[in-house]
Short mmCIF file of C-alpha atoms and ligand atoms in Angstrom, two decimals:
data_model
loop_
_atom_site.label_atom_id
_atom_site.label_comp_id
_atom_site.label_asym_id
_atom_site.label_seq_id
_atom_site.Cartn_x
_atom_site.Cartn_y
_atom_site.Cartn_z
CA MET A 1 -6.70 11.65 85.50
CA SER A 2 -4.13 9.45 85.90
CA VAL A 3 -0.53 9.18 87.64
CA ARG A 4 2.60 9.08 85.75
CA ILE A 5 5.47 6.62 87.31
CA THR A 6 8.88 6.76 85.75
CA VAL A 7 12.06 5.10 87.47
CA ASP A 8 15.07 5.71 86.82
CA MET A 9 16.80 2.21 86.78
CA ASN A 10 21.02 3.66 87.09
CA LEU A 11 20.11 4.81 90.55
CA CYS A 12 17.49 2.23 91.10
CA GLU A 13 19.54 -0.26 93.59
CA SER A 14 16.63 -2.69 94.70
CA HIS A 15 16.50 -1.56 97.66
CA GLY A 16 13.03 -2.81 97.23
CA GLN A 17 11.45 0.53 99.84
CA CYS A 18 8.54 0.98 97.06
CA VAL A 19 7.51 -2.54 96.43
CA PHE A 20 6.94 -2.34 100.83
CA VAL A 21 4.56 0.41 100.04
CA ALA A 22 2.54 -0.85 97.07
CA PRO A 23 3.52 -4.46 95.45
CA ASP A 24 0.55 -4.00 92.77
CA VAL A 25 2.90 -1.12 91.11
CA PHE A 26 5.93 -2.22 91.85
CA TRP A 27 7.18 -5.65 91.13
CA PHE A 28 10.91 -7.75 91.52
CA ASP A 29 11.34 -10.27 88.33
CA GLU A 30 13.18 -12.86 88.65
CA ASP A 31 16.64 -11.01 88.20
CA GLU A 32 16.09 -9.14 90.87
CA ILE A 33 15.29 -5.50 88.37
CA LEU A 34 13.05 -4.04 89.59
CA ASN A 35 10.26 -4.01 87.36
CA HIS A 36 6.75 -0.47 87.60
CA LYS A 37 3.08 -0.02 86.40
CA PRO A 38 4.34 3.09 83.97
CA LYS A 39 1.08 4.64 84.61
CA VAL A 40 -1.97 4.45 87.37
CA ASP A 41 -5.32 5.54 88.04
CA SER A 42 -4.64 9.19 90.18
CA SER A 43 -6.75 7.53 93.29
CA GLU A 44 -3.69 5.81 94.15
CA TYR A 45 -1.59 8.70 94.15
CA ASP A 46 -0.45 8.85 97.61
CA ARG A 47 0.06 5.22 97.72
CA VAL A 48 2.76 5.98 94.84
CA VAL A 49 4.03 8.91 96.48
CA ALA A 50 4.73 7.13 99.77
CA ALA A 51 6.44 4.62 97.53
CA ALA A 52 8.41 7.14 95.73
CA ALA A 53 9.16 9.25 99.93
CA ALA A 54 10.51 5.79 100.94
CA CYS A 55 13.21 5.60 98.51
CA PRO A 56 16.02 5.54 99.62
CA VAL A 57 18.06 7.17 96.33
CA ARG A 58 15.34 8.74 94.70
CA ALA A 59 15.26 7.10 92.16
CA ILE A 60 11.52 7.04 91.10
CA GLN A 61 9.40 9.84 89.88
CA VAL A 62 5.58 10.44 90.23
CA SER A 63 3.71 13.04 87.78
CA LYS A 64 0.30 13.94 87.06
CA ILE A 65 -1.20 13.55 83.78
CA GLY A 66 -3.86 14.89 82.60
CA GLU A 67 -7.42 12.68 80.62
CA GLU A 68 -5.86 11.19 77.73
CA VAL A 69 -7.70 10.67 74.68
CA GLN A 70 -8.76 6.81 73.80
CA MET B 1 -0.55 31.42 112.87
CA THR B 2 1.37 28.58 114.12
CA ARG B 3 4.52 28.10 114.76
CA ILE B 4 6.18 25.06 114.41
CA VAL B 5 9.85 24.11 115.34
CA ILE B 6 12.41 21.44 114.36
CA VAL B 7 15.95 20.21 116.11
CA GLY B 8 17.63 18.59 114.10
CA ALA B 9 18.75 18.52 110.67
CA SER B 10 18.03 15.66 109.10
CA LEU B 11 16.91 12.45 106.99
CA ALA B 12 13.22 12.17 109.61
CA GLY B 13 13.41 16.73 110.41
CA LEU B 14 13.30 16.93 106.97
CA ASN B 15 10.50 14.42 107.01
CA ALA B 16 8.88 15.99 108.39
CA ALA B 17 9.09 19.84 107.49
CA GLN B 18 8.25 17.25 104.10
CA ALA B 19 5.05 15.78 105.53
CA LEU B 20 3.83 19.15 106.90
CA ARG B 21 3.54 20.67 103.79
CA GLU B 22 2.37 17.40 102.07
CA ALA B 23 -1.17 17.18 104.31
CA GLY B 24 -1.72 21.24 103.48
CA TYR B 25 -0.16 22.89 106.36
CA SER B 26 0.72 26.64 105.98
CA GLY B 27 1.91 28.08 108.94
CA SER B 28 5.76 28.97 110.24
CA ILE B 29 8.43 25.72 109.69
CA THR B 30 11.64 26.74 111.90
CA LEU B 31 14.68 24.09 111.19
CA VAL B 32 17.37 24.10 113.71
CA GLY B 33 20.75 22.06 112.84
CA ASP B 34 23.37 21.82 114.93
CA GLU B 35 25.86 20.90 111.24
CA PRO B 36 26.89 24.11 109.08
CA HIS B 37 25.26 21.60 105.82
CA ALA B 38 21.49 20.76 104.73
CA PRO B 39 20.40 17.77 105.97
CA TYR B 40 22.23 15.21 103.13
CA ASP B 41 22.15 11.66 103.87
CA ARG B 42 24.45 9.89 105.89
CA PRO B 43 24.60 6.13 104.12
CA PRO B 44 26.26 7.04 101.98
CA LEU B 45 29.59 8.33 103.66
CA SER B 46 30.78 5.08 104.88
CA LYS B 47 30.13 3.13 101.58
CA GLN B 48 31.46 4.93 98.04
CA PHE B 49 31.26 8.43 99.40
CA LEU B 50 34.51 7.21 101.35
CA ILE B 51 35.78 6.22 97.40
CA PRO B 52 37.25 9.31 95.23
CA GLY B 53 35.76 10.86 92.46
CA THR B 54 32.22 10.80 94.70
CA GLU B 55 30.83 13.81 95.58
CA ARG B 56 29.10 15.68 97.62
CA GLU B 57 26.04 15.65 95.51
CA SER B 58 25.62 12.08 95.77
CA LEU B 59 23.93 12.58 99.42
CA ALA B 60 21.40 15.08 98.44
CA LEU B 61 18.23 14.74 100.28
CA ALA B 62 15.06 16.37 99.02
CA ASP B 63 15.27 19.98 98.64
CA THR B 64 14.52 22.13 101.53
CA ALA B 65 13.98 25.16 99.37
CA LEU B 66 10.87 24.36 98.20
CA LEU B 67 9.59 24.50 101.47
CA GLY B 68 8.91 27.26 102.64
CA LEU B 69 11.81 26.66 105.96
CA THR B 70 13.08 28.92 107.89
CA GLU B 71 16.47 27.34 108.50
CA GLU B 72 18.97 27.37 111.28
CA TYR B 73 21.94 25.71 110.38
CA GLY B 74 25.27 25.31 112.48
CA ARG B 75 23.25 26.92 115.67
CA ARG B 76 22.15 24.23 118.44
CA ALA B 77 19.74 23.98 120.65
CA VAL B 78 20.30 23.74 124.21
CA HIS B 79 17.93 23.88 126.38
CA LEU B 80 13.55 23.10 126.78
CA ASP B 81 11.21 25.30 128.21
CA VAL B 82 8.18 23.01 127.90
CA ARG B 83 6.43 25.39 130.05
CA ASN B 84 6.59 28.11 128.05
CA ARG B 85 6.88 26.70 125.08
CA ALA B 86 10.55 28.09 124.04
CA VAL B 87 13.31 26.37 122.81
CA HIS B 88 16.87 28.27 123.42
CA LEU B 89 19.87 28.37 121.27
CA ASP B 90 23.85 29.06 121.97
CA SER B 91 23.22 31.40 120.26
CA GLY B 92 21.16 33.08 122.76
CA ARG B 93 18.25 32.77 120.77
CA VAL B 94 14.97 31.91 122.15
CA LEU B 95 12.75 30.06 119.24
CA GLU B 96 9.46 30.38 120.40
CA PHE B 97 6.72 27.78 119.18
CA ASP B 98 2.92 26.22 119.08
CA GLN B 99 4.71 22.72 118.35
CA LEU B 100 8.05 20.73 117.96
CA VAL B 101 9.38 18.16 116.65
CA ILE B 102 12.68 17.25 117.83
CA ALA B 103 14.78 14.72 115.89
CA THR B 104 18.11 14.81 117.51
CA GLY B 105 19.16 11.80 116.05
CA VAL B 106 22.56 10.16 117.63
CA GLY B 107 26.69 10.57 118.13
CA ALA B 108 29.79 9.00 117.93
CA ARG B 109 31.04 7.33 121.01
CA GLN B 110 33.75 8.85 121.15
CA TRP B 111 37.40 7.11 123.17
CA PRO B 112 37.31 7.75 126.56
CA GLU B 113 41.11 9.48 126.44
CA PRO B 114 42.58 12.25 124.92
CA VAL B 115 43.30 10.49 121.29
CA PRO B 116 46.72 11.12 119.27
CA ARG B 117 45.68 14.05 116.56
CA GLN B 118 46.04 13.37 113.48
CA GLY B 119 44.85 9.51 112.44
CA VAL B 120 42.11 8.63 114.88
CA HIS B 121 38.18 9.32 113.39
CA THR B 122 34.95 8.32 114.47
CA LEU B 123 32.11 8.54 111.68
CA ARG B 124 28.76 10.17 111.83
CA THR B 125 28.78 13.19 109.97
CA LEU B 126 29.95 15.18 106.26
CA ASP B 127 33.03 16.29 108.19
CA ASP B 128 34.18 13.44 110.01
CA ALA B 129 33.93 11.62 106.18
CA TYR B 130 35.68 13.52 104.69
CA GLY B 131 39.02 13.48 107.71
CA ILE B 132 38.65 9.83 106.55
CA LYS B 133 37.92 10.31 103.21
CA GLN B 134 41.48 11.74 103.31
CA ASP B 135 43.10 9.92 105.16
CA LEU B 136 42.24 6.49 102.97
CA ASN B 137 43.05 7.89 100.14
CA SER B 138 46.82 9.29 100.93
CA GLY B 139 49.33 6.24 99.86
CA VAL B 140 48.47 1.88 101.20
CA ARG B 141 47.68 2.09 104.31
CA ARG B 142 47.53 0.30 107.65
CA VAL B 143 44.03 0.76 109.48
CA LEU B 144 41.85 -0.59 111.83
CA VAL B 145 39.05 -0.74 112.43
CA VAL B 146 37.79 -0.61 116.18
CA GLY B 147 34.00 -1.81 116.28
CA ASP B 148 32.07 -4.92 114.27
CA GLY B 149 28.63 -2.92 114.07
CA PHE B 150 27.48 -1.43 110.81
CA ILE B 151 29.56 0.78 110.66
CA GLY B 152 32.62 -0.48 111.88
CA SER B 153 31.80 -3.64 109.57
CA GLU B 154 31.00 -1.21 106.40
CA ALA B 155 34.04 0.47 106.22
CA THR B 156 35.90 -2.19 106.34
CA SER B 157 34.76 -3.09 103.69
CA THR B 158 35.18 0.05 101.74
CA ALA B 159 38.34 0.86 102.85
CA ARG B 160 39.60 -3.05 101.93
CA SER B 161 38.74 -2.34 98.42
CA LEU B 162 40.67 0.65 98.23
CA GLY B 163 43.85 -1.60 98.50
CA HIS B 164 44.35 -0.90 102.58
CA GLU B 165 46.25 -3.29 104.83
CA VAL B 166 43.02 -3.93 107.74
CA THR B 167 41.79 -4.88 111.20
CA LEU B 168 38.71 -5.32 112.70
CA ALA B 169 38.87 -6.09 115.92
CA GLY B 170 35.47 -6.06 117.43
CA LYS B 171 34.11 -7.58 120.99
CA GLY B 172 31.38 -9.88 118.92
CA ARG B 173 31.58 -13.27 118.07
CA ALA B 174 31.80 -11.88 114.90
CA PRO B 175 31.48 -8.88 113.10
CA LEU B 176 27.44 -7.84 113.44
CA ASN B 177 26.41 -10.60 115.46
CA ARG B 178 24.72 -8.18 117.92
CA ALA B 179 22.33 -7.00 115.15
CA ILE B 180 22.06 -9.99 112.89
CA GLY B 181 22.35 -13.26 114.87
CA ASP B 182 25.86 -16.07 114.82
CA ASP B 183 24.85 -17.47 110.48
CA ALA B 184 24.05 -14.37 108.96
CA ALA B 185 26.89 -12.59 110.99
CA GLY B 186 29.17 -15.94 110.04
CA PHE B 187 27.99 -15.04 106.47
CA VAL B 188 29.94 -11.83 106.73
CA SER B 189 32.77 -12.65 108.12
CA ARG B 190 33.38 -14.72 105.85
CA LEU B 191 33.11 -12.48 103.02
CA HIS B 192 35.81 -10.00 104.99
CA ARG B 193 37.96 -12.63 105.98
CA GLU B 194 37.60 -13.89 101.63
CA ALA B 195 38.70 -10.62 101.15
CA GLY B 196 41.88 -10.55 102.72
CA VAL B 197 40.64 -8.62 106.27
CA THR B 198 42.50 -9.13 109.45
CA VAL B 199 38.72 -10.37 111.53
CA LEU B 200 39.56 -10.18 115.22
CA PRO B 201 36.42 -11.22 116.56
CA GLY B 202 36.11 -10.88 120.85
CA VAL B 203 38.49 -8.87 121.57
CA ARG B 204 38.53 -5.41 123.53
CA VAL B 205 40.85 -2.15 121.88
CA THR B 206 42.87 -1.01 125.77
CA ALA B 207 44.56 1.97 124.93
CA LEU B 208 45.90 3.83 121.28
CA HIS B 209 49.68 5.24 120.87
CA GLY B 210 51.09 8.03 119.32
CA SER B 211 51.26 11.70 119.63
CA GLN B 212 50.33 13.43 117.00
CA ARG B 213 50.15 10.82 114.47
CA VAL B 214 48.67 7.53 115.51
CA THR B 215 50.74 4.47 115.93
CA GLY B 216 49.35 1.93 116.10
CA ALA B 217 46.35 -0.33 119.05
CA THR B 218 46.23 -2.44 121.98
CA VAL B 219 44.03 -5.37 121.79
CA ASN B 220 42.88 -7.21 125.11
CA ASP B 221 45.81 -5.87 127.04
CA ASP B 222 49.00 -7.54 124.90
CA ARG B 223 48.42 -6.91 121.34
CA LEU B 224 50.27 -4.74 119.75
CA VAL B 225 48.05 -3.66 115.67
CA PRO B 226 50.15 -1.09 114.27
CA ALA B 227 48.05 1.05 112.38
CA ASP B 228 48.66 4.70 110.59
CA VAL B 229 44.86 5.15 110.52
CA VAL B 230 42.08 4.48 113.37
CA LEU B 231 38.84 4.51 112.89
CA LEU B 232 36.76 4.24 115.84
CA ALA B 233 32.88 3.13 114.76
CA LEU B 234 32.37 2.17 118.99
CA GLY B 235 28.11 3.34 118.38
CA ASP B 236 25.74 6.20 118.91
CA GLN B 237 25.50 8.17 122.20
CA PRO B 238 20.90 9.44 121.97
CA HIS B 239 21.06 13.35 121.30
CA THR B 240 19.65 13.59 125.02
CA ALA B 241 22.10 16.24 126.71
CA TRP B 242 19.72 18.87 125.63
CA LEU B 243 16.43 17.84 127.09
CA ALA B 244 18.40 16.54 130.78
CA ASP B 245 16.41 19.65 132.74
CA SER B 246 13.05 19.65 130.84
CA GLY B 247 11.90 16.86 132.37
CA LEU B 248 10.91 14.93 129.19
CA LYS B 249 11.34 11.04 129.90
CA ILE B 250 14.68 10.11 129.03
CA ASP B 251 15.81 6.38 129.18
CA ARG B 252 18.97 6.17 126.48
CA GLY B 253 17.32 7.38 124.10
CA LEU B 254 13.61 9.64 124.29
CA VAL B 255 10.72 7.86 125.24
CA THR B 256 7.81 8.36 122.35
CA ASP B 257 4.47 6.34 122.83
CA VAL B 258 3.19 4.41 119.58
CA HIS B 259 2.42 8.51 117.45
CA ALA B 260 5.53 9.55 118.29
CA ARG B 261 4.54 12.07 121.46
CA THR B 262 7.11 12.14 123.56
CA LEU B 263 6.33 11.75 127.52
CA ASP B 264 6.67 13.56 130.46
CA THR B 265 8.42 12.05 133.25
CA ASN B 266 5.04 10.89 134.94
CA GLY B 267 4.71 9.04 131.63
CA GLU B 268 1.64 11.23 130.47
CA PRO B 269 2.08 12.24 125.67
CA LEU B 270 3.31 15.27 125.23
CA PRO B 271 0.70 15.77 122.06
CA HIS B 272 1.93 19.10 120.84
CA ILE B 273 6.25 17.41 121.47
CA VAL B 274 7.32 14.69 119.42
CA ALA B 275 10.01 13.14 118.14
CA ALA B 276 11.10 11.22 115.23
CA GLY B 277 14.70 9.04 114.15
CA ASP B 278 17.37 7.27 115.60
CA VAL B 279 16.54 9.39 119.43
CA THR B 280 14.04 8.85 119.93
CA ARG B 281 12.95 5.11 122.29
CA PHE B 282 9.63 3.12 122.09
CA PRO B 283 7.42 0.38 122.33
CA HIS B 284 7.37 -2.22 119.70
CA PRO B 285 4.77 -5.90 120.42
CA HIS B 286 7.56 -7.76 118.48
CA ALA B 287 9.91 -6.09 121.05
CA SER B 288 10.57 -6.43 125.30
CA GLY B 289 10.56 -3.58 126.83
CA LEU B 290 11.45 -0.13 123.69
CA VAL B 291 13.28 -0.39 121.00
CA THR B 292 15.39 2.35 118.59
CA LEU B 293 16.21 1.28 115.16
CA GLY B 294 18.83 3.46 114.27
CA HIS B 295 17.82 2.66 110.16
CA TRP B 296 17.39 5.07 107.25
CA SER B 297 14.18 3.76 106.93
CA ASN B 298 12.72 4.55 110.61
CA ALA B 299 13.77 8.17 110.26
CA VAL B 300 11.71 8.58 107.20
CA GLU B 301 8.49 6.97 108.58
CA GLN B 302 7.86 7.59 111.84
CA ALA B 303 9.06 11.15 111.21
CA ARG B 304 5.36 11.24 109.30
CA VAL B 305 4.00 9.49 111.12
CA ALA B 306 5.56 12.74 113.93
CA ALA B 307 4.11 15.36 111.69
CA ALA B 308 0.12 14.04 111.03
CA THR B 309 0.19 13.16 115.01
CA LEU B 310 0.90 17.15 115.50
CA LEU B 311 -1.71 17.77 112.36
CA ARG B 312 -4.53 16.04 113.76
CA PRO B 313 -4.36 15.22 117.85
CA ASP B 314 -7.34 13.96 118.29
CA ALA B 315 -7.09 11.01 116.24
CA PRO B 316 -2.93 10.70 116.02
CA PRO B 317 -2.14 7.67 112.88
CA VAL B 318 0.20 4.79 115.08
CA TYR B 319 3.41 4.06 114.61
CA ARG B 320 4.32 0.54 114.38
CA PRO B 321 6.73 -0.44 111.94
CA VAL B 322 8.04 -2.77 110.38
CA ALA B 323 11.13 -1.87 110.43
CA SER B 324 13.62 -1.67 107.85
CA PHE B 325 17.72 -1.61 106.96
CA TRP B 326 20.13 -2.44 104.67
CA THR B 327 23.61 -2.42 104.50
CA THR B 328 26.36 -2.82 102.35
CA GLN B 329 29.54 -4.86 101.75
CA TYR B 330 31.94 -5.89 99.41
CA GLY B 331 29.38 -5.08 97.10
CA VAL B 332 26.69 -7.75 98.97
CA LYS B 333 23.12 -5.88 99.63
CA PHE B 334 22.37 -7.69 102.05
CA ARG B 335 18.06 -7.06 103.50
CA ALA B 336 16.36 -6.91 106.29
CA VAL B 337 13.20 -6.60 107.74
CA GLY B 338 11.81 -6.26 111.75
CA LEU B 339 13.51 -7.16 113.75
CA PRO B 340 16.40 -9.87 113.77
CA ASP B 341 17.82 -7.86 116.90
CA GLN B 342 15.26 -9.47 119.03
CA ALA B 343 14.78 -13.08 117.88
CA ASP B 344 15.84 -16.17 119.83
CA ARG B 345 15.61 -18.63 117.58
CA THR B 346 16.88 -17.95 113.13
CA GLU B 347 16.15 -20.87 110.31
CA VAL B 348 19.20 -20.92 107.78
CA HIS B 349 16.92 -21.18 104.64
CA GLU B 350 19.91 -20.78 102.33
CA PHE B 351 24.34 -19.72 103.22
CA ASP B 352 25.23 -19.93 99.46
CA LEU B 353 28.25 -17.80 99.62
CA ALA B 354 30.10 -18.77 96.04
CA ARG B 355 27.09 -17.17 94.86
CA ARG B 356 26.48 -14.15 97.27
CA ARG B 357 23.09 -15.82 98.46
CA LEU B 358 21.76 -15.41 102.33
CA ASP B 359 18.07 -16.01 103.25
CA VAL B 360 17.73 -16.68 106.90
CA ALA B 361 14.34 -15.95 108.64
CA TYR B 362 13.76 -15.35 113.11
CA TYR B 363 11.61 -16.13 115.29
CA ARG B 364 11.09 -14.97 119.22
CA ASN B 365 8.42 -17.41 120.77
CA ASP B 366 7.81 -19.20 118.09
CA GLN B 367 6.91 -16.29 116.09
CA LEU B 368 8.45 -14.25 113.05
CA ILE B 369 9.81 -11.47 113.77
CA GLY B 370 11.92 -10.91 111.74
CA ALA B 371 14.42 -11.77 108.26
CA LEU B 372 17.78 -11.27 106.34
CA THR B 373 18.50 -11.79 102.77
CA ALA B 374 21.45 -11.03 99.89
CA ASN B 375 20.28 -10.97 96.45
CA ARG B 376 17.31 -12.49 97.12
CA ALA B 377 14.78 -9.64 97.02
CA ALA B 378 11.61 -11.42 96.28
CA ARG B 379 11.92 -13.54 99.84
CA ILE B 380 12.42 -9.88 101.37
CA VAL B 381 9.22 -8.33 99.68
CA ALA B 382 7.38 -12.36 101.39
CA TYR B 383 8.46 -11.96 104.67
CA ARG B 384 7.75 -8.35 104.95
CA SER B 385 4.01 -9.18 103.51
CA GLN B 386 3.65 -11.87 106.74
CA LEU B 387 5.19 -8.76 109.10
CA ALA B 388 3.22 -5.85 107.95
CA GLU B 389 -0.63 -9.17 108.49
CA ALA B 390 1.00 -10.80 111.99
CA LEU B 391 0.98 -6.68 113.01
CA SER B 392 -2.51 -5.84 111.35
CA LEU B 393 -3.88 -8.73 113.49
CA LEU B 394 -2.78 -6.76 116.48
CA GLY B 395 -5.61 -5.18 115.48
CA ILE B 396 -3.69 -1.91 114.10
CA GLN B 397 -2.66 -1.46 110.98
CA PRO B 398 1.34 -1.05 110.57
CA ALA B 399 2.61 2.66 109.95
CA ARG B 400 1.61 3.43 106.13
CA MET B 401 4.48 6.15 104.91
CA SER B 402 2.35 9.53 103.74
CA ILE B 403 0.16 10.73 106.21
CA ALA B 404 -2.80 10.52 103.01
CA SER B 405 -2.81 6.89 103.96
CA VAL B 406 -2.68 6.74 106.98
CA ARG B 407 -6.33 6.40 107.97
C1 FAD C 501 28.02 6.23 108.60
C2 FAD C 501 26.45 6.08 108.37
C3 FAD C 501 26.05 4.41 107.63
C4 FAD C 501 25.01 4.16 107.02
N1 FAD C 501 24.54 3.50 106.36
C5 FAD C 501 23.42 3.27 106.58
C6 FAD C 501 22.36 2.11 105.67
O1 FAD C 501 23.25 1.36 104.72
N2 FAD C 501 20.70 1.90 106.23
C7 FAD C 501 20.66 2.43 107.69
O2 FAD C 501 18.92 2.11 106.80
N3 FAD C 501 20.25 3.49 108.26
C8 FAD C 501 22.27 3.44 107.69
N4 FAD C 501 22.37 4.46 108.84
C9 FAD C 501 21.33 5.28 109.66
C10 FAD C 501 20.67 6.55 108.29
O3 FAD C 501 21.54 7.26 108.28
C11 FAD C 501 20.00 7.36 110.45
O4 FAD C 501 19.15 6.12 111.03
C12 FAD C 501 19.68 8.63 109.72
O5 FAD C 501 20.35 9.83 109.59
C13 FAD C 501 18.63 8.65 111.05
O6 FAD C 501 18.25 10.50 110.60
P1 FAD C 501 17.89 10.95 112.29
O7 FAD C 501 17.70 12.64 111.30
O8 FAD C 501 17.08 10.93 113.05
O9 FAD C 501 18.79 11.50 112.74
P2 FAD C 501 20.51 12.25 112.20
O10 FAD C 501 21.16 11.53 111.02
O11 FAD C 501 21.87 11.74 113.76
O12 FAD C 501 20.57 13.53 112.33
C14 FAD C 501 20.38 13.93 113.77
C15 FAD C 501 20.89 15.79 113.82
O13 FAD C 501 20.28 17.14 114.42
C16 FAD C 501 21.69 17.53 115.14
N5 FAD C 501 21.59 17.62 116.12
C17 FAD C 501 21.71 16.75 117.12
N6 FAD C 501 21.82 17.81 118.54
C18 FAD C 501 21.54 19.05 118.03
C19 FAD C 501 20.56 19.97 119.31
N7 FAD C 501 21.16 19.67 120.36
N8 FAD C 501 20.61 21.22 118.23
C20 FAD C 501 20.51 20.83 117.17
N9 FAD C 501 20.87 19.95 116.25
C21 FAD C 501 21.01 19.13 117.28
C22 FAD C 501 22.83 16.05 114.22
O14 FAD C 501 23.90 17.18 114.69
C23 FAD C 501 22.11 16.27 113.41
O15 FAD C 501 22.22 16.51 111.98
C24 FAD C 501 23.74 5.41 108.24
C25 FAD C 501 24.57 6.24 109.75
C26 FAD C 501 25.77 6.21 109.57
C27 FAD C 501 26.75 7.70 110.31
S1 SF4 C 502 13.16 2.02 96.67
FE1 SF4 C 502 14.41 2.61 95.14
S2 SF4 C 502 16.29 2.00 94.80
FE2 SF4 C 502 14.50 0.06 95.74
S3 SF4 C 502 13.57 -0.64 94.44
FE3 SF4 C 502 12.28 1.48 94.87
S4 SF4 C 502 13.13 2.10 93.25
FE4 SF4 C 502 15.53 0.63 93.39
#
């Protein structure tokens, strides 16, 4: 199991609340644009959900995805 | 089955309900609010919502339908009976509870005398915003904003962007001066003036004129400022009147401890009555005395701690947040962390009006307690980490967002 993260960049206003909660998953590049890992391990689920809840514009979607076939 | 009642159906109340469900609580939750609306988001009300074409949908918060709540809107709590664990509503109904979340927020301070029937507004609720929106979108007007806090300053910027002639009158040396200090307030002041706003700092508005429709106001007892629309942004008043005879401790807000528990008048915590959001005042190591953090992130984070405290009364999480807030004016988004208003000294690292860049650090007793930036997203993240580390060195982890991650 892993966790898929999508950010609606039309909504994102670079508040940075998600970066505060999970700086290893979300970060700003030099142009102040939000970057994020597309997928993290399921052990990170709680933290990523917390980051999504912290977003004032609800730009972050988190979903659990099944075992990937490598 | 456990019965949880939440009074106040806005950001904090909704997040408490969400956090309870996320943590697996399956008992009943009754959400009571006196506004006739389901929870909606307030920050846009002084910003994009006032611009034509921005609809109600832009204020959406999480959908309550998925949470299995009993929702009671348009109903006000008028009395709390702590001994019998009951909330009395204005309809006469009595809601019994096992556990209670108080999230009644604050209201806009009103003008102390009767005001002209048309053209005078305060701004806290959706209905307030509808009224202002109508007045700001029926021809170019002379707008007077009274009050130089966040709401006054933001509404000034929005009204100006709609083409109105705007005067911003406030008691401070510069708009936002009390909240963010002289340097950052100077930056905001320059933005207002650059945009053509008449800024009147250090003044008191002493009278409003007009019988049917407002015609203007008197400033400092002698100067007349004509206006077709007046926005009174005079600050907040905590919604605690309904608790006056409850025996809960109230001190310019509802006092809570570091676990979001309310206190009785002897200062003893009540583990089954928690509170969150703008209505609360609580201790914070970077402040002297109690703080009120009237900001979005606090309502979300404190509500989540309050929910966890109810579910785990024997091991309640600690709420010692790195506060954070943002404010947007003239398209510039200012982001702040910590408690800038508690500082005794500031350091300005960048003040570049042309490029809209600002970086100010705030200190108290030579300890970093806050920071504010504009167009420096990475800097504010670094400041935030520094503050989080300082708070965790005090022995206790700063509160995290999710119940599951509060360990
Ligand atoms: C115009 C505006 C712009 C803002 N902009 C920003 C911003 O840019 N950034 C930021 O960080 N924050 C901003 N804020 C602050 C943010 O919106 C608040 O911090 C947040 O709404 C607090 O949520 P709350 O649930 O604690 O209180 P509130 O949102 O005040 O909700 C309390 C609710 O309880 C209801 N209530 C009160 N008494 C009773 C009773 N006796 N019975 C039943 N119901 C009752 C109230 O009517 C209200 O609906 C802004 C606020 C406003 C008004
Ligand atoms: S919190 Fe939301 S708005 Fe802010 S940077 Fe993250 S995704 Fe963007």
